[in-house]
């Protein structure tokens, strides 16, 4: 069995192993990490040898930690990262390179249609009728997108939304409300087979699916990192938030979508969103305006240039061919707008 895992902010860990009699055998750990002293790699292999195959990530990491020499120094490697690679090997997880990735980047569309397209495209990936897909959104109007379980009245000021012509829609994934405006926001979705994140915890899957964009930002001179559970941050502040939805049916799929602030009208945002003191307190700041630091200021690049560089970075890492929403997919999405995402019943389902 073979498993790979790139440690968030670190290096690639590769594990090859067999399972005999319910235990790990012939374990070999490798990768492009740095590890001292040399014998530490043998200690890691030995710690995993004979471990019950049903040992969870924490248990495997504990075995490694207990076996490492006291002088061990790891660069780009963690005990947990090795353990995750083992779990991915046992789960027969796939890798990014196993797929032919498709890009969808089309004309601006309505907020409700974007919600519907996420559901339809991810369902198609789950059913095996569509390859894994990166979809970059273009917005035709300002919107607030609230999480699947958020209270509409607690999150949105209806007078502020009406005054600024802001549409309110509810997405299928959890998480918090996002304020978006055409030209000020960069949003993308990854619709991926469940096998790509096999062996990862829910939290680990966020870091794993965000890793490519951290690299893309780094190429633009931004030192960014994944901040649990679902933020992308820099020294200057938060720049993005992610959310996920698991889709059943077929072989299963994961919808992972991210909204990034290219620019922001903070005063307007505060008139539309109800951002309470409790939400601010857990971010360690007293001002909502300071919670987000836009990409425009950090890169000095036009929004279109940022998107182009992100797409090219993904293509370089994983391959990417241009695709489109099919007529059948669009018809299903438009029907979902009429029956679900465009309805008051759905938007106010948690009032």
XYZ file of C-alpha atoms in Angstrom, residues 11-174:
164
model
C 7.176 18.769 2.834
C 5.893 15.602 1.189
C 5.744 12.399 3.247
C 5.528 9.050 1.426
C 4.724 5.767 3.152
C 4.825 2.268 1.683
C 3.590 -0.647 3.783
C 1.874 -4.002 3.893
C -0.789 -5.302 6.255
C -0.381 -8.825 7.586
C -2.515 -10.325 10.317
C -4.117 -6.966 10.995
C -0.776 -5.244 11.651
C 1.500 -2.903 9.698
C 4.485 -4.644 8.145
C 7.440 -3.630 5.941
C 6.866 0.046 6.717
C 9.096 2.470 4.851
C 8.823 6.236 5.276
C 10.411 8.610 2.769
C 10.013 12.147 1.449
C 11.675 15.469 0.714
C 11.699 16.572 4.353
C 14.754 17.187 6.555
C 15.420 15.020 9.592
C 18.262 14.776 12.069
C 19.907 12.544 13.187
C 20.009 10.058 10.338
C 18.883 7.164 12.523
C 15.620 8.954 13.297
C 14.114 7.681 10.037
C 14.836 4.106 11.140
C 13.212 4.837 14.491
C 10.062 6.030 12.692
C 9.889 2.869 10.584
C 10.430 0.701 13.651
C 7.759 2.556 15.647
C 5.171 1.844 12.981
C 6.191 -1.756 12.353
C 3.675 -4.073 13.964
C 1.179 -1.366 14.872
C -2.458 -2.507 14.630
C -3.811 -1.438 11.245
C -6.824 0.188 12.905
C -4.691 2.566 15.009
C -5.896 6.119 14.511
C -3.739 9.093 13.531
C -3.167 10.225 17.113
C -2.139 6.729 18.168
C 0.343 6.364 15.311
C 1.825 9.794 16.023
C 2.239 8.876 19.694
C 4.150 5.715 18.746
C 6.501 7.790 16.582
C 7.053 10.444 19.250
C 7.883 7.808 21.849
C 10.481 6.171 19.585
C 12.350 9.229 18.313
C 15.811 9.989 19.731
C 15.814 12.899 22.177
C 18.001 14.916 19.797
C 15.594 14.601 16.841
C 14.968 17.730 14.787
C 12.316 17.779 12.047
C 12.079 20.294 9.197
C 8.964 20.131 7.024
C 7.898 16.974 8.839
C 5.714 16.114 11.837
C 4.834 12.862 13.543
C 1.200 13.555 12.759
C 2.072 14.080 9.089
C 3.661 10.634 8.930
C 0.619 9.161 10.659
C -1.737 10.801 8.163
C 0.295 9.354 5.271
C -0.078 5.901 6.861
C -3.842 6.323 7.204
C -4.060 7.456 3.568
C -2.133 4.367 2.470
C -4.524 2.146 4.402
C -7.534 3.966 2.912
C -6.190 3.571 -0.662
C -6.371 7.353 -1.062
C -5.803 8.901 -4.457
C -3.458 11.798 -5.244
C -3.899 15.029 -7.187
C -1.856 13.587 -10.046
C -4.279 10.671 -10.443
C -6.859 12.932 -12.102
C -7.355 15.043 -15.204
C -8.482 18.339 -13.669
C -10.946 20.587 -15.455
C -11.301 24.375 -15.176
C -14.616 26.219 -15.404
C -14.337 30.006 -15.567
C -17.338 31.572 -17.250
C -19.266 34.849 -17.484
C -20.762 36.484 -14.366
C -23.737 34.655 -12.903
C -26.294 35.317 -10.187
C -25.591 34.400 -6.550
C -28.382 31.800 -6.467
C -27.097 30.157 -9.653
C -23.611 29.879 -8.168
C -25.059 28.038 -5.175
C -26.891 25.658 -7.497
C -23.891 25.043 -9.748
C -21.819 23.997 -6.744
C -24.386 21.357 -5.869
C -24.827 20.076 -9.427
C -21.142 19.940 -10.368
C -20.129 18.184 -7.157
C -22.914 15.639 -7.601
C -21.633 14.971 -11.124
C -18.119 14.382 -9.778
C -19.533 11.994 -7.161
C -21.375 10.083 -9.875
C -18.238 9.812 -12.027
C -19.774 11.768 -14.910
C -17.441 14.754 -14.514
C -13.708 14.958 -13.748
C -12.532 16.786 -10.620
C -13.216 20.447 -11.258
C -11.834 23.840 -10.288
C -14.541 26.446 -10.849
C -13.675 30.135 -10.596
C -16.747 32.273 -9.985
C -17.674 35.634 -11.475
C -20.455 37.566 -9.701
C -23.134 39.603 -11.488
C -24.319 41.391 -8.325
C -23.374 41.965 -4.669
C -24.449 39.300 -2.214
C -24.282 37.892 1.253
C -23.853 34.133 1.343
C -24.840 32.648 4.668
C -23.835 29.211 5.915
C -26.234 26.299 5.813
C -26.960 26.471 9.543
C -26.819 30.207 10.208
C -29.786 32.253 11.380
C -30.846 34.711 8.686
C -31.996 37.355 11.164
C -28.835 37.075 13.250
C -26.459 37.451 10.318
C -28.042 39.971 7.950
C -29.443 43.465 8.430
C -32.380 43.477 5.970
C -32.505 47.272 5.734
C -28.797 47.465 4.986
C -29.050 44.721 2.384
C -31.981 46.418 0.654
C -30.311 49.838 0.747
C -27.207 48.507 -1.000
C -28.984 46.137 -3.401
C -27.451 43.062 -1.812
C -28.978 39.645 -2.527
C -28.976 37.135 0.330
C -28.531 33.440 -0.486
C -27.871 30.348 1.588
C -25.247 27.795 0.558
C -25.199 24.043 1.225
C -22.025 24.147 3.323
C -21.625 25.290 6.909
